[in-house]
N, CA, C and O atoms as a Maestro MAE file, in Angstrom:
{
 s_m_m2io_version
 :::
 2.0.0
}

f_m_ct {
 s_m_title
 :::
 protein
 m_atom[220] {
  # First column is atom index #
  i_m_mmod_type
  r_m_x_coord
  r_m_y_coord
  r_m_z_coord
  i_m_residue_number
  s_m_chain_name
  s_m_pdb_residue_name
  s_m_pdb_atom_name
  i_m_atomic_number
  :::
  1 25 0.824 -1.179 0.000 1 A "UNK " " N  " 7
  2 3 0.000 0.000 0.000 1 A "UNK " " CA " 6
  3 2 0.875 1.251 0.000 1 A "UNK " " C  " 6
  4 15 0.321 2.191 -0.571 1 A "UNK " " O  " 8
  5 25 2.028 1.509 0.458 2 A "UNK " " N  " 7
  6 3 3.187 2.346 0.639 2 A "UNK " " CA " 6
  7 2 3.495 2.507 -0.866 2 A "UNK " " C  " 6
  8 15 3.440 3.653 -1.314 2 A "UNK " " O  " 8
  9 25 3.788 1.574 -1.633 3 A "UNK " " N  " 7
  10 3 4.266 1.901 -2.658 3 A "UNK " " CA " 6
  11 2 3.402 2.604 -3.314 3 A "UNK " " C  " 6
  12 15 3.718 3.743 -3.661 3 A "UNK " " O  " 8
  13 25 2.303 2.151 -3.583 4 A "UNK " " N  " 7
  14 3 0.812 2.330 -4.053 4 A "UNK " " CA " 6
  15 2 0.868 4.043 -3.866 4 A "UNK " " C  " 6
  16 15 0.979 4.759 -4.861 4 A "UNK " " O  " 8
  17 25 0.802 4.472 -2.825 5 A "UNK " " N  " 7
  18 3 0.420 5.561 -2.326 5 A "UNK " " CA " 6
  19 2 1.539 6.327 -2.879 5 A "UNK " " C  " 6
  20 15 1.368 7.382 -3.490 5 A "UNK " " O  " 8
  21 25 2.291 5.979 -2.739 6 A "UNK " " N  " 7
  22 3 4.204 7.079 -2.945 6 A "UNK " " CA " 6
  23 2 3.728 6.928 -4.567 6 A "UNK " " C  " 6
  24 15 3.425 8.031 -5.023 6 A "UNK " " O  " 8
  25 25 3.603 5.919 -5.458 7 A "UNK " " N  " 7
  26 3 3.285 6.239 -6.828 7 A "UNK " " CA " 6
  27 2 2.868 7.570 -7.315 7 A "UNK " " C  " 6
  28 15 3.330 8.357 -8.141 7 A "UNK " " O  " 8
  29 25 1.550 7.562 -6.307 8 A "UNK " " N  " 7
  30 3 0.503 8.483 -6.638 8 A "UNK " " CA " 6
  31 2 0.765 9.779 -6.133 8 A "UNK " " C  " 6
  32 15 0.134 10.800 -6.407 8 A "UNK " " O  " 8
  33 25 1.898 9.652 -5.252 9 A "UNK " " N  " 7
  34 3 2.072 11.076 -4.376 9 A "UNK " " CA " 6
  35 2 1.932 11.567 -3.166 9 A "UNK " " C  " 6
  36 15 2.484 12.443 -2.502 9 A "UNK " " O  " 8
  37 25 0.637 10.430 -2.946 10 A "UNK " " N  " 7
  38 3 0.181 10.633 -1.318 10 A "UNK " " CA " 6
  39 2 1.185 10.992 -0.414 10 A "UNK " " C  " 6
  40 15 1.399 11.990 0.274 10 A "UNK " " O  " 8
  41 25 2.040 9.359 -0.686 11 A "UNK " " N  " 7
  42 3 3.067 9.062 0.791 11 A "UNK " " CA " 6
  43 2 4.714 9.563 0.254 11 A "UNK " " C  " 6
  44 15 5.272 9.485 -0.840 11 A "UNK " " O  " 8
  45 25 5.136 10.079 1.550 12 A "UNK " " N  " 7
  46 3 6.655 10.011 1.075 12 A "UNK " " CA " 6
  47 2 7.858 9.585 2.243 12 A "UNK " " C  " 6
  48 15 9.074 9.676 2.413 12 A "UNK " " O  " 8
  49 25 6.759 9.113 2.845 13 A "UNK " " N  " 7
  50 3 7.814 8.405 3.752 13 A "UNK " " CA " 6
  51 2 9.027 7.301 3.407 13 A "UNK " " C  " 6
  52 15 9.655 7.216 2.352 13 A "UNK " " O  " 8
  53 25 9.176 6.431 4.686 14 A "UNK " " N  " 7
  54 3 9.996 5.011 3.925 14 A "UNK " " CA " 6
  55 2 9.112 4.250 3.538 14 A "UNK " " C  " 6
  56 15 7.990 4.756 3.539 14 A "UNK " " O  " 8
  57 25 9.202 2.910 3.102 15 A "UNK " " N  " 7
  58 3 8.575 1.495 2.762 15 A "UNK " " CA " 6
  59 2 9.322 0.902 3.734 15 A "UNK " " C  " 6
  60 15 10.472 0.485 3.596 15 A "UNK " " O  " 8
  61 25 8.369 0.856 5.140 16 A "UNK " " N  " 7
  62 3 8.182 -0.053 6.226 16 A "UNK " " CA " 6
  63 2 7.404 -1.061 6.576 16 A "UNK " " C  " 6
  64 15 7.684 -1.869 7.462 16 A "UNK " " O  " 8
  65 25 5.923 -1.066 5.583 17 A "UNK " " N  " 7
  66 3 4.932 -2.002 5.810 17 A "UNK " " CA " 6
  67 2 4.379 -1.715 7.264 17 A "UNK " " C  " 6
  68 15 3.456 -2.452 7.611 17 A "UNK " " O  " 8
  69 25 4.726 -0.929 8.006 18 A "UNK " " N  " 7
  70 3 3.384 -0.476 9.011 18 A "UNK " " CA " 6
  71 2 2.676 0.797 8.755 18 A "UNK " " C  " 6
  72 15 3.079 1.813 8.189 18 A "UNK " " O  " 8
  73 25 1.232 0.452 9.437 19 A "UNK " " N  " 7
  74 3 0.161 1.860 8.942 19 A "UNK " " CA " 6
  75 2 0.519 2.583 10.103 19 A "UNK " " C  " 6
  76 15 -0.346 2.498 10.974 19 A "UNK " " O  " 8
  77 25 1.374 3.178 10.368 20 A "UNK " " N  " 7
  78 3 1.544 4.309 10.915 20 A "UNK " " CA " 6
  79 2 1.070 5.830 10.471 20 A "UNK " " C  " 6
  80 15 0.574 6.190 9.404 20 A "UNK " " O  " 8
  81 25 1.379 6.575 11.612 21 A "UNK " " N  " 7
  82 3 0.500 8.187 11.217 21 A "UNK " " CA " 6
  83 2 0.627 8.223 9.436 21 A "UNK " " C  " 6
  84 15 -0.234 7.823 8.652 21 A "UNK " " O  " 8
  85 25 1.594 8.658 9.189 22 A "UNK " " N  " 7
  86 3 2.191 9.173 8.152 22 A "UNK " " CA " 6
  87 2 1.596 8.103 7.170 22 A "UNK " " C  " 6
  88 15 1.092 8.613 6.170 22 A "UNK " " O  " 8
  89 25 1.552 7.017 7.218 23 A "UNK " " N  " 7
  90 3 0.778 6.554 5.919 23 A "UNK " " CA " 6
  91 2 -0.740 6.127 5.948 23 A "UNK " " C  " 6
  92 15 -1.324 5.814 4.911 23 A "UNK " " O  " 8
  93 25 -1.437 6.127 7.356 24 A "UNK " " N  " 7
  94 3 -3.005 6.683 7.328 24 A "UNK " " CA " 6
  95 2 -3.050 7.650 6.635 24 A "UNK " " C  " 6
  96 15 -3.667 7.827 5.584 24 A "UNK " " O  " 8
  97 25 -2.118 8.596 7.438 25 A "UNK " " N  " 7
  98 3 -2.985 10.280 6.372 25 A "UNK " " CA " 6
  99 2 -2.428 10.152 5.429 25 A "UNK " " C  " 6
  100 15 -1.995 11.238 5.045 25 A "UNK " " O  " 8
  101 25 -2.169 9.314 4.763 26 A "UNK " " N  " 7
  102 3 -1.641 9.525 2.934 26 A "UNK " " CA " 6
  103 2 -2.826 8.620 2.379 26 A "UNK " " C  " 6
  104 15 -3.640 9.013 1.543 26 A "UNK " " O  " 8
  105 25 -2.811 7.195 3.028 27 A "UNK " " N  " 7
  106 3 -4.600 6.530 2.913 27 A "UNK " " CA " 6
  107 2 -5.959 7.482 3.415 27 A "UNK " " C  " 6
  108 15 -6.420 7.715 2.297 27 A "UNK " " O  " 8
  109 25 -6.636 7.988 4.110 28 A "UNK " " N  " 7
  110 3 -6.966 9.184 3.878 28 A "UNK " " CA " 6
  111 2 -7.299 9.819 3.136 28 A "UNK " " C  " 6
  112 15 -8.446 9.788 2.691 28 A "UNK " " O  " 8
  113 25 -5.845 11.090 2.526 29 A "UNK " " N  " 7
  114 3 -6.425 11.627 1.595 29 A "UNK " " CA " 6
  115 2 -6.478 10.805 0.404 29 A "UNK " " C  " 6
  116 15 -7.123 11.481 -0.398 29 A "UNK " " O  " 8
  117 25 -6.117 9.604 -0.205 30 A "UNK " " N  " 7
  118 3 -5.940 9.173 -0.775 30 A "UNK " " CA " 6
  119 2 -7.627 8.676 -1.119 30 A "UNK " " C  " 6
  120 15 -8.062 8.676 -2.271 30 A "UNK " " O  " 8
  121 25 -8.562 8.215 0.233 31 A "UNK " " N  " 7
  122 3 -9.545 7.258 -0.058 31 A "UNK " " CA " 6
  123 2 -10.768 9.139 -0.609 31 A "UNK " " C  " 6
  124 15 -11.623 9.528 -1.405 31 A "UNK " " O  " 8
  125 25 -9.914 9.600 0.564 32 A "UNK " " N  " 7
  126 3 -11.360 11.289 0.294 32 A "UNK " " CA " 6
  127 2 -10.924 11.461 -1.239 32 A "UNK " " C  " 6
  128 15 -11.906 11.168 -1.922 32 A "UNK " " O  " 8
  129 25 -9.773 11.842 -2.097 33 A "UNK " " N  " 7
  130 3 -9.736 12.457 -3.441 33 A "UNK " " CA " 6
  131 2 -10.684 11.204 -4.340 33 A "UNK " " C  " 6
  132 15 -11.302 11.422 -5.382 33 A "UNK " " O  " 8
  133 25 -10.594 9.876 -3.615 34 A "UNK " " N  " 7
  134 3 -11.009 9.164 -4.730 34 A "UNK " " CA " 6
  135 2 -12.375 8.631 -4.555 34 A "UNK " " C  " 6
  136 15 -12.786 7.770 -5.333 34 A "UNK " " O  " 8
  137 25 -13.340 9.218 -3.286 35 A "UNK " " N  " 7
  138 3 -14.497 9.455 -3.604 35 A "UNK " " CA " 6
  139 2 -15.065 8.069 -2.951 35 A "UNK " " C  " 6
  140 15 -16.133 7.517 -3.213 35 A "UNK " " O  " 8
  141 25 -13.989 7.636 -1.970 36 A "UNK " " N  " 7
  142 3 -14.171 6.663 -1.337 36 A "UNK " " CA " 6
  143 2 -14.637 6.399 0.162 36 A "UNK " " C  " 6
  144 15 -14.740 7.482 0.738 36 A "UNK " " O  " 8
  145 25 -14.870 5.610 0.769 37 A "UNK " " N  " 7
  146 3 -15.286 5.592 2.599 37 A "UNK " " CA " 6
  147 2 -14.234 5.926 3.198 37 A "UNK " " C  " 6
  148 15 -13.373 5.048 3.267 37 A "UNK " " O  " 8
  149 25 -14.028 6.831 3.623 38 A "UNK " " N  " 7
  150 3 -12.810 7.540 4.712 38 A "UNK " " CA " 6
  151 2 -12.911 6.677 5.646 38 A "UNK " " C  " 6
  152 15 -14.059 6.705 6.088 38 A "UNK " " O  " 8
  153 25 -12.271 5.921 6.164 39 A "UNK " " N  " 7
  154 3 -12.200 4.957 7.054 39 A "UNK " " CA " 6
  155 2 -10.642 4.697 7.629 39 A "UNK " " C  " 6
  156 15 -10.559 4.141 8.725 39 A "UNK " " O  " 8
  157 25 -9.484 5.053 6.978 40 A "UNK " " N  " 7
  158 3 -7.964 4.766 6.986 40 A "UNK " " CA " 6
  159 2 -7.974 3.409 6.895 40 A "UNK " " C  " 6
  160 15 -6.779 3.133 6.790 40 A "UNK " " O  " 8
  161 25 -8.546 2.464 6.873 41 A "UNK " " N  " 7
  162 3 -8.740 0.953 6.227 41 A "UNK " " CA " 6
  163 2 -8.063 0.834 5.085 41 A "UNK " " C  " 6
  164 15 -8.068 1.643 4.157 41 A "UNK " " O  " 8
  165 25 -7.128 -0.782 5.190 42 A "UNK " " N  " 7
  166 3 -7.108 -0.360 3.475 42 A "UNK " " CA " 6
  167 2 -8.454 -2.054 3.325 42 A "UNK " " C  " 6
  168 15 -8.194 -3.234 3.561 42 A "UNK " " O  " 8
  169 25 -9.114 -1.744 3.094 43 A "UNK " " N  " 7
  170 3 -10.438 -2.676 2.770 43 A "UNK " " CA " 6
  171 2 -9.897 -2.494 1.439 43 A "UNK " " C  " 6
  172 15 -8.907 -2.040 0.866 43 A "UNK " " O  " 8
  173 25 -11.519 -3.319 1.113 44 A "UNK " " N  " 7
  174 3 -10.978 -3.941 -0.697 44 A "UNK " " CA " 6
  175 2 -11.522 -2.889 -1.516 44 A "UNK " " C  " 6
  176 15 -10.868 -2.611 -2.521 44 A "UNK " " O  " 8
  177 25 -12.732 -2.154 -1.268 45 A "UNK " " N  " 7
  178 3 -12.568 -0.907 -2.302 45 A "UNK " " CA " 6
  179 2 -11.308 -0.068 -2.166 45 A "UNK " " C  " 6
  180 15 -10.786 0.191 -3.250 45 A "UNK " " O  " 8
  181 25 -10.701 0.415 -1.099 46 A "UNK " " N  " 7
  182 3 -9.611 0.757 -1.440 46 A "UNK " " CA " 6
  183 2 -8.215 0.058 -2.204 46 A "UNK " " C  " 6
  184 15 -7.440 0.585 -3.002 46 A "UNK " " O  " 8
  185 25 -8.218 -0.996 -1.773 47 A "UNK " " N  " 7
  186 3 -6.816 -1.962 -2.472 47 A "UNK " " CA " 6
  187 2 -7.219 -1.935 -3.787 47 A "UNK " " C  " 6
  188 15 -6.288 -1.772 -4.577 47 A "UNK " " O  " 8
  189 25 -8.630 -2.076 -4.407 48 A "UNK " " N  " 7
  190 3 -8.792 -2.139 -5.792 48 A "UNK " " CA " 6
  191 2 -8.714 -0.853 -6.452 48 A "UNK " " C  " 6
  192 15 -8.501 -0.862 -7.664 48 A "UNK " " O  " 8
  193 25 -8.913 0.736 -5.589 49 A "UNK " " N  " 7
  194 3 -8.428 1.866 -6.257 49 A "UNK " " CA " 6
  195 2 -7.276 2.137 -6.478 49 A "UNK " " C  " 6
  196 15 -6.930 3.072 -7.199 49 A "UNK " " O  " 8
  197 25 -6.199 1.047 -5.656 50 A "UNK " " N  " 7
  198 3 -5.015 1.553 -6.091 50 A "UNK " " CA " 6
  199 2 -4.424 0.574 -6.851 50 A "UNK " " C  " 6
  200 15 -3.216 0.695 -7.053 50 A "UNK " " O  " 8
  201 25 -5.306 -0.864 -7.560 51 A "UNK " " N  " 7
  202 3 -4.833 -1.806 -8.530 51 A "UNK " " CA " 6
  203 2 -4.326 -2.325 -7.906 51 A "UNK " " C  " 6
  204 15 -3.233 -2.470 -8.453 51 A "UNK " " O  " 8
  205 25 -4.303 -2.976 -6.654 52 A "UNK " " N  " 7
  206 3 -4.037 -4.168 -6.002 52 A "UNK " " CA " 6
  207 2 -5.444 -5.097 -6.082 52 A "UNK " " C  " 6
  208 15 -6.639 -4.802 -6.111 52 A "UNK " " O  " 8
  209 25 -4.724 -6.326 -6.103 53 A "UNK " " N  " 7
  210 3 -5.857 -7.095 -6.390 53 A "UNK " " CA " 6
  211 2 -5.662 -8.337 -5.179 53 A "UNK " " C  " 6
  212 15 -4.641 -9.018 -5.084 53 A "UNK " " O  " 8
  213 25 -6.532 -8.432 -4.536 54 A "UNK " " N  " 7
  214 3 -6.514 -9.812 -3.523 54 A "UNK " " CA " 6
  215 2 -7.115 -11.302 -4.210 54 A "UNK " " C  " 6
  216 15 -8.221 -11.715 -4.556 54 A "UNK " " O  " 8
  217 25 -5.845 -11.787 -4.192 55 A "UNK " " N  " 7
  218 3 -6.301 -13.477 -4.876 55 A "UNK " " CA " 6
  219 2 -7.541 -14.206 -3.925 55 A "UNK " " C  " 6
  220 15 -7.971 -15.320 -4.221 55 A "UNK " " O  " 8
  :::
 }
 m_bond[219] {
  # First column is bond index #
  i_m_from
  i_m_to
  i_m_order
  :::
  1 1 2 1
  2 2 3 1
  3 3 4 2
  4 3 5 1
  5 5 6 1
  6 6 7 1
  7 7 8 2
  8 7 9 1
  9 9 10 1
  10 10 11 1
  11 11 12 2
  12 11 13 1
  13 13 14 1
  14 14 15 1
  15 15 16 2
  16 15 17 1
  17 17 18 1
  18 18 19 1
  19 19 20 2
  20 19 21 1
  21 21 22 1
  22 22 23 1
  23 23 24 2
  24 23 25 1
  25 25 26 1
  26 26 27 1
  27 27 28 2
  28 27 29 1
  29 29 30 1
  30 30 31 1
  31 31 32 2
  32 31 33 1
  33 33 34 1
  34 34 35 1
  35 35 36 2
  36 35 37 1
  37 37 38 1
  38 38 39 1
  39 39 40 2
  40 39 41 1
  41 41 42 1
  42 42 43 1
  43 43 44 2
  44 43 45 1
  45 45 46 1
  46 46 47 1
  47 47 48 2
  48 47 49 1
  49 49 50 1
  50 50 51 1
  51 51 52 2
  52 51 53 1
  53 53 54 1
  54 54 55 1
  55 55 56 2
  56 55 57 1
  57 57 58 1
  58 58 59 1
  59 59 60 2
  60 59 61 1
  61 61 62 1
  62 62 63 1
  63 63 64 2
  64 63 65 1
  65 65 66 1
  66 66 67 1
  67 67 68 2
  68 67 69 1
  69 69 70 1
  70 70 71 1
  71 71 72 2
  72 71 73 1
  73 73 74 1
  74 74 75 1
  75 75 76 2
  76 75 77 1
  77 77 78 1
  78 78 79 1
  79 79 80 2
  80 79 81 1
  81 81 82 1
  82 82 83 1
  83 83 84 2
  84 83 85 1
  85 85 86 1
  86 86 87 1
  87 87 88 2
  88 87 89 1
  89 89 90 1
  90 90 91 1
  91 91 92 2
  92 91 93 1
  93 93 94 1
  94 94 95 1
  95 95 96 2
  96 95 97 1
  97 97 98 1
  98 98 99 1
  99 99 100 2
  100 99 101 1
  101 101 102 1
  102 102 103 1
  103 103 104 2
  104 103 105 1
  105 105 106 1
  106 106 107 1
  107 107 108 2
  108 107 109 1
  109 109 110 1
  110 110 111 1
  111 111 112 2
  112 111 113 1
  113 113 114 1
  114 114 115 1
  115 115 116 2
  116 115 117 1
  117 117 118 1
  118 118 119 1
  119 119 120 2
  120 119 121 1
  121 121 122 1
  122 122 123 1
  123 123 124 2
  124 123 125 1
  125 125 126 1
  126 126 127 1
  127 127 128 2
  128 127 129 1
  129 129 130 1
  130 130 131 1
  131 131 132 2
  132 131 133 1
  133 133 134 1
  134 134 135 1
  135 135 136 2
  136 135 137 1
  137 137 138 1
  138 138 139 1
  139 139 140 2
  140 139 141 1
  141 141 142 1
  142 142 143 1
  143 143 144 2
  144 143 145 1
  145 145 146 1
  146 146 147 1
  147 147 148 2
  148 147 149 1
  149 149 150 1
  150 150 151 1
  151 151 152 2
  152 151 153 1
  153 153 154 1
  154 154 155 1
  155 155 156 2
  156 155 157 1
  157 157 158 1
  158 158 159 1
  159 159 160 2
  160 159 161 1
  161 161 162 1
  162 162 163 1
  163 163 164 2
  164 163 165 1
  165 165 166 1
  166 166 167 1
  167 167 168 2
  168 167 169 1
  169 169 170 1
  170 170 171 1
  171 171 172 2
  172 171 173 1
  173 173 174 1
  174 174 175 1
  175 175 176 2
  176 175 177 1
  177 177 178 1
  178 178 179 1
  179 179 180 2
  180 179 181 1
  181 181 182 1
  182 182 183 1
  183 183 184 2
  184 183 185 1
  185 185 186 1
  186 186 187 1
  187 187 188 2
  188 187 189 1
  189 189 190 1
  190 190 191 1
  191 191 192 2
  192 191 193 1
  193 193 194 1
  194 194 195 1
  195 195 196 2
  196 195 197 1
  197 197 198 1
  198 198 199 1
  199 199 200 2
  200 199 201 1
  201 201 202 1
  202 202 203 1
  203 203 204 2
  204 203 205 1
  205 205 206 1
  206 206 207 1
  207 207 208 2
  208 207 209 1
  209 209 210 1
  210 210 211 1
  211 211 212 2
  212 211 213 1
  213 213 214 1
  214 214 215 1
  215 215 216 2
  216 215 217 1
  217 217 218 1
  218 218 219 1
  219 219 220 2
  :::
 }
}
């Protein structure tokens, strides 16, 4: 999801793999610009806005 987000601009932290502050509020604004449930979740409408796909 880190990468996901840093793609797009959101995040610019490291790639640590924890949801810490800094990459909630990049999920966040990430789920509000895209018109999504503000929740800081990454649920599956979000993983699928950013083209992750769960097998």
């Amino acid at each position: 999801m880190q990468t996901a987000l840093m793609v797009r601009k959101y995040y610019e932290g490291s790639i640590d793999e924890i949801l810490g502050k800094t990459t909630r509020g990049a999920l966040l604004s990430f789920q509000m610009n895209s018109g999504l449930a503000i929740n800081g979740r990454m649920d599956t409408p979000t993983l699928n806005a950013q083209g992750i796909r769960i097998p």
